[in-house]
Amino acid sequence: MNNYKKVEFNVNKNKRTYQDIEKNVTIEGNGKKFAIITYGCQMNEEDSEKLSGMLKRIGYEKTENRDEASIIIFNTCCVRENAENKVFGNLGQLKALKEKKPELIIAICGCMMQQKDMADKILSTFPYIDIVFGTHNSYKFPEYLNRVKQEGVQVKEIINKEEEIVEGIPVDRKSTVKAFVTIMYGCNNFCTYCIVPYVRGRERSREPENIENEIKELVSQGYKEVTLLGQNVNSYGVGLEPKITFADLLRRINEIDGLERVRFMTSHPKDLTEDVIMAIKECDKLCEQIHLPVQSGSSRILKEMNRSYTREQYLELVKKIKKEIPDVGISTDIIIGFPGETEEDFQDTLNLVKEVEYDSAFTFIYSRRKYTPADRMENQVPDEVKHDRFNRLVEAVNEIIGRKNSEYDGKVVEVLVEGTSKNDETKLMGRTRNARLVNFVGNKENIGKLVNVKITKAQSFSLFGEEV
Ligand code: SAH
Ligand code: SF4
Ligand code: F3S
């Protein structure tokens, strides 16, 4: 897809905006190309969309082909070891490219850079990198580029303290139909396995007016769906004046004319309140979908993980959600092999998965992260045990998802058409309100519209149908 849209919007209330920062940038791209390689979660995806937005505004163009790029940016993730390994592998390959093309600018940013000593380690291994920055200062990238271009220096700036939120950054979104909108940054939860709070800082919420303005601008450009992003959206609003809760924000966004669908992620089970469940039930634009990471089905392990809920409380919450929101799609994240996990704990997880009957699940093998409490726990689970449990979990999850999908055979569902199918340009793809992926035969003119699709074949991870 090359029909990217760039969104700029009016900013209320904020002290500092991107427009102030941009004044110091004098270089121009003149059509030269940049490539961004993004690892990790939607937070990084959104940051990359902003990097792209800022570069396009000074005249650069985006390319997917690294060979024709004058700037290559790596936006890194460190949530698990394999995410980091991918980055190291890719940086090594760039040496040859840089030798062939000395004027190539290589930048590296994202969560990995916020880890203690990581930036220095990377620079000593890959000295040909030109710009290194972290998650708190990515809006300064054009400024750094300016310095490299004008002074011929290497720039490294990692900020370890979160700053006030900078508004008004242009965003160059991948889709023209649905958009991510970050409503809060950071995480205060410190789950014992997780590195995110260390690399993304403490929770900060955006002013509701800025979020609304951004969504209204998106709608005026033709966008139909937004996904509100945060590590724990349920604690949205803490510290804002006047007071506002996440449920209040959802109800305000539901009033925006022309918007069709609203989703959000992630909900921490300890903070998902009744008023959010009721907002989903009562607001027509809020989709019947909740991403509710459980991580483990064993109360003992949950305690060790510092998740602040028990198996019983989680199941109670799921029961309430299912009672209030018929046809709701519930998805989750599960970690296998957390330190001290016994076969019995694992069976608790398996049974919970079967009881909840998730509509989709992301399953992960526990990965030791330096500086987190779980890394210092002594009873680490051996690799082969982890892999065996992981395989058994995936089998159970797939069986449930396949069975739940098969219930859609013959049904008519409402789909927001996002574009053509990934593997077959002659077909269309979109999602149901409860987030099921549907590939179907239909009219290309309906991209960006809501259509009814009759399901003719249910596959393991998606549905297939025809527009009716
Ligand atoms: N804030 C979100 C997402 C965090 S990262 C949340 O709380 O759900 C996405 C997922 O990565 C987590 O839900 C968790 O399942 C997984 N994860 C985090 N740290 C991990 C680690 N050290 N090893 C394996 N999986 C991990
Ligand atoms: Fe990590 Fe837990 Fe925060 Fe999610 S809630 S980002 S898993 S510390
Ligand atoms: Fe990775 Fe950072 Fe997201 S560590 S999972 S990209 S918040």
Coordinates of C-alpha atoms and ligand atoms in Angstrom, one line a residue:
M1 CA 0.0 0.0 0.0
N2 CA 1.4 3.4 -0.9
N3 CA -1.5 5.7 -0.3
Y4 CA -0.3 6.8 3.1
K5 CA -2.1 9.6 4.9
K6 CA -0.5 12.1 7.1
V7 CA -2.4 13.5 10.0
E8 CA -1.9 16.8 11.7
F9 CA -4.3 18.2 14.2
N10 CA -5.0 21.2 16.5
V11 CA -3.4 21.0 19.9
N12 CA -5.2 22.2 23.0
K13 CA -3.7 23.2 26.4
N14 CA -0.3 21.8 25.9
K15 CA 2.8 23.7 26.8
R16 CA 5.2 22.3 24.2
T17 CA 4.3 21.2 20.7
Y18 CA 6.2 19.7 17.8
Q19 CA 5.9 22.9 15.9
D20 CA 8.3 24.6 18.4
I21 CA 10.9 21.9 18.0
E22 CA 10.6 21.8 14.2
K23 CA 11.8 25.4 13.9
N24 CA 15.4 24.2 14.5
V25 CA 15.3 21.9 11.5
T26 CA 16.7 23.4 8.3
I27 CA 17.6 20.3 6.2
E28 CA 15.3 19.2 3.3
G29 CA 14.8 15.7 2.0
N30 CA 14.1 16.7 -1.6
G31 CA 12.5 13.3 -2.3
K32 CA 15.3 11.2 -0.9
K33 CA 14.1 8.0 0.6
F34 CA 14.0 6.5 4.1
A35 CA 13.2 3.0 5.4
I36 CA 12.0 2.2 8.9
I37 CA 12.3 -1.4 10.3
T38 CA 10.0 -1.7 13.3
Y39 CA 10.1 -4.5 15.9
G40 CA 7.8 -5.0 18.9
C41 CA 4.3 -3.9 19.8
Q42 CA 1.8 -1.2 18.6
M43 CA 3.6 1.4 20.7
N44 CA 6.6 1.0 18.5
E45 CA 4.4 0.9 15.4
E46 CA 2.9 4.2 16.4
D47 CA 6.3 5.7 17.1
S48 CA 7.5 4.7 13.7
E49 CA 4.4 6.3 12.1
K50 CA 5.5 9.5 13.8
L51 CA 9.1 9.2 12.6
S52 CA 7.7 8.7 9.1
G53 CA 5.4 11.7 9.5
M54 CA 8.2 14.0 10.7
L55 CA 10.5 12.9 7.8
K56 CA 7.8 13.3 5.2
R57 CA 7.1 16.8 6.4
I58 CA 10.7 17.9 5.6
G59 CA 10.5 16.3 2.2
Y60 CA 11.7 12.7 2.5
E61 CA 9.8 9.8 1.0
K62 CA 9.2 6.4 2.4
T63 CA 10.4 3.2 0.9
E64 CA 10.2 -0.5 1.9
N65 CA 13.4 -1.2 0.0
R66 CA 16.6 -0.7 2.1
D67 CA 18.8 -0.6 -0.9
E68 CA 17.4 2.6 -2.2
A69 CA 17.2 4.4 1.2
S70 CA 19.4 7.3 2.2
I71 CA 18.3 6.8 5.8
I72 CA 17.6 3.5 7.6
I73 CA 16.0 3.6 11.0
F74 CA 15.7 0.5 13.3
N75 CA 13.0 0.9 15.9
T76 CA 13.9 -1.8 18.4
C77 CA 12.1 -4.0 21.0
C78 CA 13.5 -5.8 24.0
V79 CA 10.5 -7.5 25.6
R80 CA 12.0 -10.9 24.9
E81 CA 15.5 -12.1 24.0
N82 CA 14.6 -13.2 20.4
A83 CA 13.4 -9.6 19.7
E84 CA 16.9 -8.3 20.5
N85 CA 18.6 -11.0 18.5
K86 CA 16.8 -10.1 15.4
V87 CA 18.1 -6.5 15.7
F88 CA 21.7 -7.6 16.2
G89 CA 21.4 -9.8 13.1
N90 CA 20.1 -7.0 11.0
L91 CA 22.7 -4.4 12.1
G92 CA 25.5 -6.7 11.2
Q93 CA 24.3 -6.9 7.6
L94 CA 24.3 -3.2 7.2
K95 CA 28.1 -2.9 7.3
A96 CA 28.3 -3.9 3.7
L97 CA 25.6 -1.5 2.7
K98 CA 27.4 1.4 4.5
E99 CA 30.7 0.5 2.8
K100 CA 29.1 0.6 -0.6
K101 CA 27.2 3.8 0.2
P102 CA 29.1 5.9 2.8
E103 CA 26.5 8.7 2.8
L104 CA 23.9 6.3 4.1
I105 CA 22.6 7.4 7.5
I106 CA 21.8 4.6 10.0
A107 CA 19.7 5.4 13.1
I108 CA 18.7 3.1 15.9
C109 CA 16.0 3.9 18.5
G110 CA 13.2 2.3 20.6
C111 CA 13.0 0.3 23.8
M112 CA 16.3 -1.6 23.5
M113 CA 18.2 1.7 23.6
Q114 CA 16.7 2.6 27.0
Q115 CA 18.4 -0.5 28.6
K116 CA 21.3 0.2 30.8
D117 CA 24.6 0.3 28.7
M118 CA 22.9 -1.0 25.6
A119 CA 23.4 2.1 23.5
D120 CA 27.2 2.0 24.2
K121 CA 27.3 -1.7 23.6
I122 CA 25.7 -1.3 20.2
L123 CA 27.9 1.6 19.3
S124 CA 31.1 -0.2 20.1
T125 CA 30.0 -3.3 18.1
F126 CA 28.5 -1.2 15.2
P127 CA 30.5 2.0 15.1
Y128 CA 29.1 3.0 11.7
I129 CA 25.7 3.9 13.3
D130 CA 25.1 7.6 13.0
I131 CA 22.2 8.3 15.4
V132 CA 21.1 6.6 18.6
F133 CA 18.1 7.8 20.6
G134 CA 15.5 6.4 23.0
T135 CA 11.7 6.2 23.5
H136 CA 11.4 9.5 25.3
N137 CA 13.0 11.7 22.7
S138 CA 12.0 10.3 19.3
Y139 CA 10.2 13.5 18.4
K140 CA 13.8 15.1 18.2
F141 CA 14.9 12.8 15.4
P142 CA 14.7 15.5 12.7
E143 CA 16.9 17.7 14.9
Y144 CA 19.5 14.9 15.3
L145 CA 19.4 14.3 11.5
N146 CA 20.0 18.0 11.0
R147 CA 23.2 17.8 13.2
V148 CA 24.5 14.8 11.4
K149 CA 24.0 16.3 8.0
Q150 CA 25.4 19.7 8.9
E151 CA 28.1 18.9 11.3
G152 CA 29.1 15.4 10.2
V153 CA 29.0 14.2 13.8
Q154 CA 27.6 11.0 15.4
V155 CA 24.6 11.8 17.7
K156 CA 23.7 9.7 20.8
E157 CA 21.0 11.0 23.1
I158 CA 19.2 8.7 25.5
I159 CA 16.9 10.4 28.1
N160 CA 16.2 8.4 31.2
K161 CA 13.4 10.5 32.6
E162 CA 10.0 10.8 31.0
E163 CA 9.3 14.3 29.8
E164 CA 6.0 16.1 29.4
I165 CA 4.0 14.8 26.4
V166 CA 4.8 16.5 23.1
E167 CA 1.7 17.0 21.0
G168 CA 1.2 17.8 17.4
I169 CA 3.7 15.4 15.9
P170 CA 2.6 14.5 12.3
V171 CA 1.7 10.9 12.0
D172 CA 2.1 9.0 8.7
R173 CA -0.3 6.0 9.1
K174 CA -0.1 2.7 7.3
S175 CA -3.8 2.2 6.8
T176 CA -6.3 4.7 5.4
V177 CA -9.2 3.0 7.3
K178 CA -8.1 2.3 10.8
A179 CA -5.6 4.1 13.1
F180 CA -3.8 3.7 16.3
V181 CA -4.1 6.5 18.7
T182 CA -1.9 6.5 21.9
I183 CA -3.9 7.8 24.9
M184 CA -1.2 7.1 27.5
Y185 CA 2.5 6.3 27.7
G186 CA 4.5 4.2 30.1
C187 CA 3.6 1.6 32.7
N188 CA 3.6 1.6 36.5
N189 CA 2.8 -2.1 37.1
F190 CA 6.2 -3.7 37.3
C191 CA 5.2 -7.2 36.6
T192 CA 8.3 -9.1 37.7
Y193 CA 9.1 -10.6 34.3
C194 CA 8.7 -7.4 32.3
I195 CA 11.1 -4.8 31.1
V196 CA 8.6 -2.4 29.7
P197 CA 8.3 -0.1 32.8
Y198 CA 12.1 0.3 32.7
V199 CA 12.2 1.3 29.1
R200 CA 9.0 3.2 28.7
G201 CA 8.9 5.1 32.0
R202 CA 6.0 6.0 34.3
E203 CA 2.4 6.4 33.2
R204 CA 1.4 9.7 31.6
S205 CA -2.0 10.4 30.0
R206 CA -2.7 12.7 27.1
E207 CA -5.3 15.5 27.6
P208 CA -8.7 14.2 26.4
E209 CA -9.1 17.3 24.1
N210 CA -5.9 16.4 22.2
I211 CA -7.1 12.8 21.8
E212 CA -10.5 14.0 20.5
N213 CA -9.0 16.5 18.1
E214 CA -6.7 13.8 16.7
I215 CA -9.6 11.4 16.2
K216 CA -11.8 14.1 14.6
E217 CA -9.1 14.9 12.2
L218 CA -8.7 11.2 11.3
V219 CA -12.5 11.0 10.7
S220 CA -12.4 14.0 8.4
Q221 CA -9.7 12.2 6.4
G222 CA -12.0 9.2 6.0
Y223 CA -10.8 6.9 8.8
K224 CA -13.5 4.7 10.3
E225 CA -11.9 2.9 13.2
V226 CA -9.5 3.8 16.0
T227 CA -7.6 1.6 18.5
L228 CA -6.7 3.5 21.6
L229 CA -3.3 2.4 22.9
G230 CA -1.6 2.2 26.2
Q231 CA 0.2 -0.5 28.3
N232 CA -2.7 -0.3 30.7
V233 CA -5.5 1.9 29.3
N234 CA -7.7 1.3 32.3
S235 CA -5.6 3.7 34.4
Y236 CA -6.0 6.5 31.8
G237 CA -6.6 9.9 33.4
V238 CA -4.6 9.5 36.6
G239 CA -3.1 13.0 37.3
L240 CA -5.2 14.9 34.8
E241 CA -7.3 17.9 35.8
P242 CA -10.3 18.0 35.6
K243 CA -10.7 14.4 36.6
I244 CA -11.5 11.9 33.9
T245 CA -11.6 8.1 33.9
F246 CA -11.1 5.7 31.0
A247 CA -14.8 5.0 30.8
D248 CA -15.5 8.8 30.6
L249 CA -13.0 9.0 27.7
L250 CA -14.6 6.1 25.9
R251 CA -18.0 7.7 26.2
R252 CA -16.7 11.0 24.8
I253 CA -15.0 9.3 21.9
N254 CA -18.3 7.4 21.2
E255 CA -19.9 10.8 20.5
I256 CA -17.6 11.6 17.5
D257 CA -19.7 11.8 14.4
G258 CA -18.6 9.7 11.4
L259 CA -16.4 7.4 13.5
E260 CA -17.7 3.8 13.2
R261 CA -15.6 1.7 15.5
V262 CA -13.5 2.0 18.6
R263 CA -11.2 -0.6 20.1
F264 CA -8.5 -0.3 22.8
M265 CA -5.6 -2.2 24.3
T266 CA -4.3 -3.3 26.7
S267 CA -6.6 -3.8 29.7
H268 CA -4.9 -5.0 32.8
P269 CA -7.4 -7.4 34.6
K270 CA -6.8 -5.7 37.9
D271 CA -8.0 -2.4 36.6
L272 CA -10.8 -3.3 34.2
T273 CA -13.8 -1.7 36.0
E274 CA -17.5 -2.3 35.7
D275 CA -18.0 1.2 34.1
V276 CA -15.7 0.2 31.2
I277 CA -17.7 -3.0 30.7
M278 CA -20.9 -1.0 30.8
A279 CA -19.5 1.6 28.3
I280 CA -18.8 -1.2 25.8
K281 CA -22.3 -2.6 26.3
E282 CA -24.0 0.7 25.9
C283 CA -21.9 2.7 23.4
D284 CA -22.6 1.7 19.8
K285 CA -19.1 2.4 18.4
L286 CA -17.2 0.5 21.1
C287 CA -16.5 -2.9 19.6
E288 CA -17.3 -6.1 21.5
Q289 CA -13.7 -7.0 22.0
I290 CA -11.4 -7.1 25.0
H291 CA -7.7 -7.9 25.1
L292 CA -7.3 -9.2 28.7
P293 CA -3.8 -10.7 29.3
V294 CA -4.0 -13.4 31.9
Q295 CA -0.3 -14.4 31.8
S296 CA -0.9 -17.5 34.0
G297 CA -3.8 -19.6 35.3
S298 CA -2.1 -20.3 38.6
S299 CA -2.8 -17.9 41.5
R300 CA 0.6 -18.8 43.0
I301 CA 2.5 -17.8 39.8
L302 CA 0.3 -14.7 39.3
K303 CA 1.4 -13.6 42.8
E304 CA 5.1 -14.2 41.9
M305 CA 4.5 -12.2 38.7
N306 CA 3.0 -9.3 40.7
R307 CA -0.1 -9.3 38.7
S308 CA -2.4 -8.3 41.6
Y309 CA -5.3 -10.7 40.8
T310 CA -6.0 -14.4 41.4
R311 CA -7.2 -17.0 39.0
E312 CA -10.6 -16.8 40.6
Q313 CA -10.9 -13.0 40.3
Y314 CA -9.9 -13.3 36.6
L315 CA -12.5 -15.9 35.9
E316 CA -15.1 -13.9 37.7
L317 CA -14.2 -10.9 35.6
V318 CA -14.5 -12.9 32.4
K319 CA -17.9 -14.2 33.5
K320 CA -19.1 -10.6 34.1
I321 CA -17.9 -9.5 30.7
K322 CA -19.6 -12.4 28.9
K323 CA -22.8 -11.8 30.7
E324 CA -23.0 -8.1 29.9
I325 CA -21.5 -8.2 26.3
P326 CA -23.0 -11.1 24.2
D327 CA -20.7 -12.2 21.4
V328 CA -17.7 -10.5 22.9
G329 CA -14.3 -11.5 21.6
I330 CA -11.8 -12.1 24.4
S331 CA -8.1 -12.4 23.6
T332 CA -5.1 -12.8 25.9
D333 CA -1.4 -13.1 26.4
I334 CA 0.1 -16.1 28.2
I335 CA 3.6 -16.7 29.5
I336 CA 4.9 -20.3 29.8
G337 CA 7.8 -21.3 32.0
F338 CA 7.9 -18.4 34.5
P339 CA 10.4 -19.3 37.3
G340 CA 9.0 -21.9 39.6
E341 CA 6.2 -22.9 37.3
T342 CA 5.3 -26.6 38.1
E343 CA 3.3 -29.0 36.0
E344 CA 0.4 -28.3 38.3
D345 CA 0.7 -24.6 37.7
F346 CA 0.8 -25.3 34.0
Q347 CA -2.3 -27.5 34.2
D348 CA -4.1 -24.5 35.9
T349 CA -3.2 -22.4 32.9
L350 CA -4.4 -25.1 30.5
N351 CA -7.7 -25.4 32.4
L352 CA -8.2 -21.7 32.5
V353 CA -7.7 -21.4 28.8
K354 CA -10.3 -24.2 28.2
E355 CA -12.7 -22.5 30.6
V356 CA -12.5 -19.0 29.2
E357 CA -12.5 -20.3 25.5
Y358 CA -10.4 -17.4 24.2
D359 CA -11.1 -16.1 20.7
S360 CA -7.4 -15.5 20.2
A361 CA -4.3 -15.8 22.3
F362 CA -0.6 -14.8 22.1
T363 CA 1.6 -17.4 23.8
F364 CA 5.1 -16.7 24.9
I365 CA 7.9 -18.7 26.4
Y366 CA 9.3 -16.8 29.4
S367 CA 12.5 -14.9 28.5
R368 CA 14.9 -13.7 31.2
R369 CA 15.3 -10.0 31.1
K370 CA 18.2 -8.4 32.9
Y371 CA 17.4 -6.1 35.8
T372 CA 13.9 -7.5 36.3
P373 CA 13.1 -9.3 39.6
A374 CA 12.1 -12.6 37.9
D375 CA 15.6 -12.8 36.3
R376 CA 17.0 -13.0 39.8
M377 CA 14.7 -15.9 40.9
E378 CA 16.6 -19.1 41.4
N379 CA 14.1 -21.7 40.2
Q380 CA 14.3 -21.0 36.4
V381 CA 12.5 -23.7 34.4
P382 CA 14.7 -25.7 32.0
D383 CA 14.3 -25.0 28.3
E384 CA 13.0 -28.4 27.3
V385 CA 10.3 -28.3 29.9
K386 CA 9.3 -24.8 28.7
H387 CA 9.1 -26.0 25.1
D388 CA 7.1 -29.1 25.9
R389 CA 4.5 -27.0 27.9
F390 CA 4.5 -24.4 25.2
N391 CA 3.6 -26.9 22.5
R392 CA 0.8 -28.4 24.6
L393 CA -0.6 -24.9 25.3
V394 CA -0.5 -23.9 21.6
E395 CA -2.3 -27.2 20.7
A396 CA -5.1 -26.5 23.2
V397 CA -5.4 -22.8 22.2
N398 CA -5.6 -23.7 18.5
E399 CA -8.3 -26.3 19.1
I400 CA -10.4 -23.8 20.9
I401 CA -9.9 -21.0 18.3
G402 CA -10.7 -23.4 15.5
R403 CA -13.8 -24.6 17.2
K404 CA -15.1 -21.1 17.9
N405 CA -14.4 -20.0 14.4
S406 CA -16.3 -23.0 13.0
E407 CA -19.4 -21.7 14.8
Y408 CA -19.4 -18.9 12.2
D409 CA -20.0 -21.1 9.3
G410 CA -23.1 -19.9 7.4
K411 CA -23.5 -16.8 9.5
V412 CA -23.6 -13.2 8.2
V413 CA -21.2 -10.8 9.9
E414 CA -20.5 -7.1 9.7
V415 CA -17.0 -6.4 8.4
L416 CA -15.1 -3.1 8.1
V417 CA -13.2 -3.5 4.8
E418 CA -9.6 -2.6 5.4
G419 CA -8.1 -3.5 2.0
T420 CA -7.1 -6.4 -0.2
S421 CA -6.2 -9.7 1.3
K422 CA -2.5 -10.2 2.2
N423 CA -2.0 -13.3 0.0
D424 CA -4.5 -12.7 -2.7
E425 CA -5.1 -9.2 -4.2
T426 CA -8.3 -10.3 -5.8
K427 CA -10.0 -10.8 -2.4
L428 CA -10.8 -8.3 0.3
M429 CA -10.1 -8.4 4.1
G430 CA -11.5 -6.9 7.2
R431 CA -12.6 -7.7 10.7
T432 CA -15.8 -8.4 12.5
R433 CA -16.7 -6.2 15.5
N434 CA -15.3 -8.9 17.8
A435 CA -12.0 -8.8 15.9
R436 CA -12.2 -12.0 13.7
L437 CA -10.2 -11.7 10.5
V438 CA -12.4 -12.2 7.4
N439 CA -11.1 -12.7 3.8
F440 CA -13.8 -12.5 1.3
V441 CA -15.0 -12.0 -2.3
G442 CA -16.4 -8.5 -2.6
N443 CA -16.4 -5.1 -4.3
K444 CA -13.1 -3.2 -4.0
E445 CA -15.1 0.1 -4.0
N446 CA -16.2 -0.9 -0.6
I447 CA -12.7 -0.5 1.0
G448 CA -13.2 1.7 4.0
K449 CA -16.9 0.8 4.3
L450 CA -18.9 -1.5 6.5
V451 CA -20.3 -4.5 4.6
N452 CA -22.2 -7.7 5.4
V453 CA -20.3 -10.9 4.6
K454 CA -21.7 -14.4 4.6
I455 CA -19.2 -16.9 6.0
T456 CA -18.8 -19.9 3.7
K457 CA -15.7 -21.4 5.2
A458 CA -14.2 -21.2 8.7
Q459 CA -10.5 -21.8 8.9
S460 CA -8.3 -22.2 11.9
F461 CA -7.3 -18.6 12.3
S462 CA -9.6 -16.7 10.0
L463 CA -13.0 -16.8 8.2
F464 CA -13.7 -16.9 4.5
G465 CA -16.9 -15.5 2.9
E466 CA -18.7 -13.5 0.3
E467 CA -20.1 -10.0 0.4
V468 CA -24.0 -10.1 0.5
Ligands
SAH1 N1 1.1 -3.9 28.7 C1 0.7 -5.0 28.0 C2 1.7 -5.6 27.0 C3 3.1 -5.9 27.5 S1 4.2 -6.7 26.5 C4 0.2 -6.0 29.0 O1 0.4 -5.8 30.2 O2 -0.5 -6.9 28.7 C5 3.2 -8.0 25.7 C6 3.3 -9.3 26.3 O3 4.6 -9.8 26.3 C7 2.9 -9.4 27.8 O4 1.5 -9.4 27.9 C8 3.5 -10.7 28.2 O5 2.7 -11.8 27.9 C9 4.7 -10.8 27.2 N2 6.0 -10.7 27.9 C10 6.5 -9.6 28.6 N3 7.7 -9.8 29.2 C11 8.0 -11.1 28.9 C12 9.1 -12.0 29.1 N4 10.1 -11.5 29.9 N5 9.1 -13.2 28.6 C13 8.1 -13.6 27.8 N6 7.0 -12.9 27.6 C14 6.9 -11.6 28.1
SF4_2 FE1 4.7 -5.2 31.4 FE2 3.0 -5.7 33.3 FE3 3.3 -3.2 32.4 FE4 2.2 -5.0 30.8 S1 1.3 -4.3 32.8 S2 3.7 -3.6 30.3 S3 3.2 -6.9 31.3 S4 4.8 -4.5 33.5
F3S3 FE1 8.8 -4.2 22.9 FE2 8.9 -1.8 23.8 FE3 6.6 -2.8 23.0 S1 9.9 -3.5 24.6 S2 6.8 -4.9 23.3 S3 8.3 -2.4 21.7 S4 6.9 -1.3 24.6

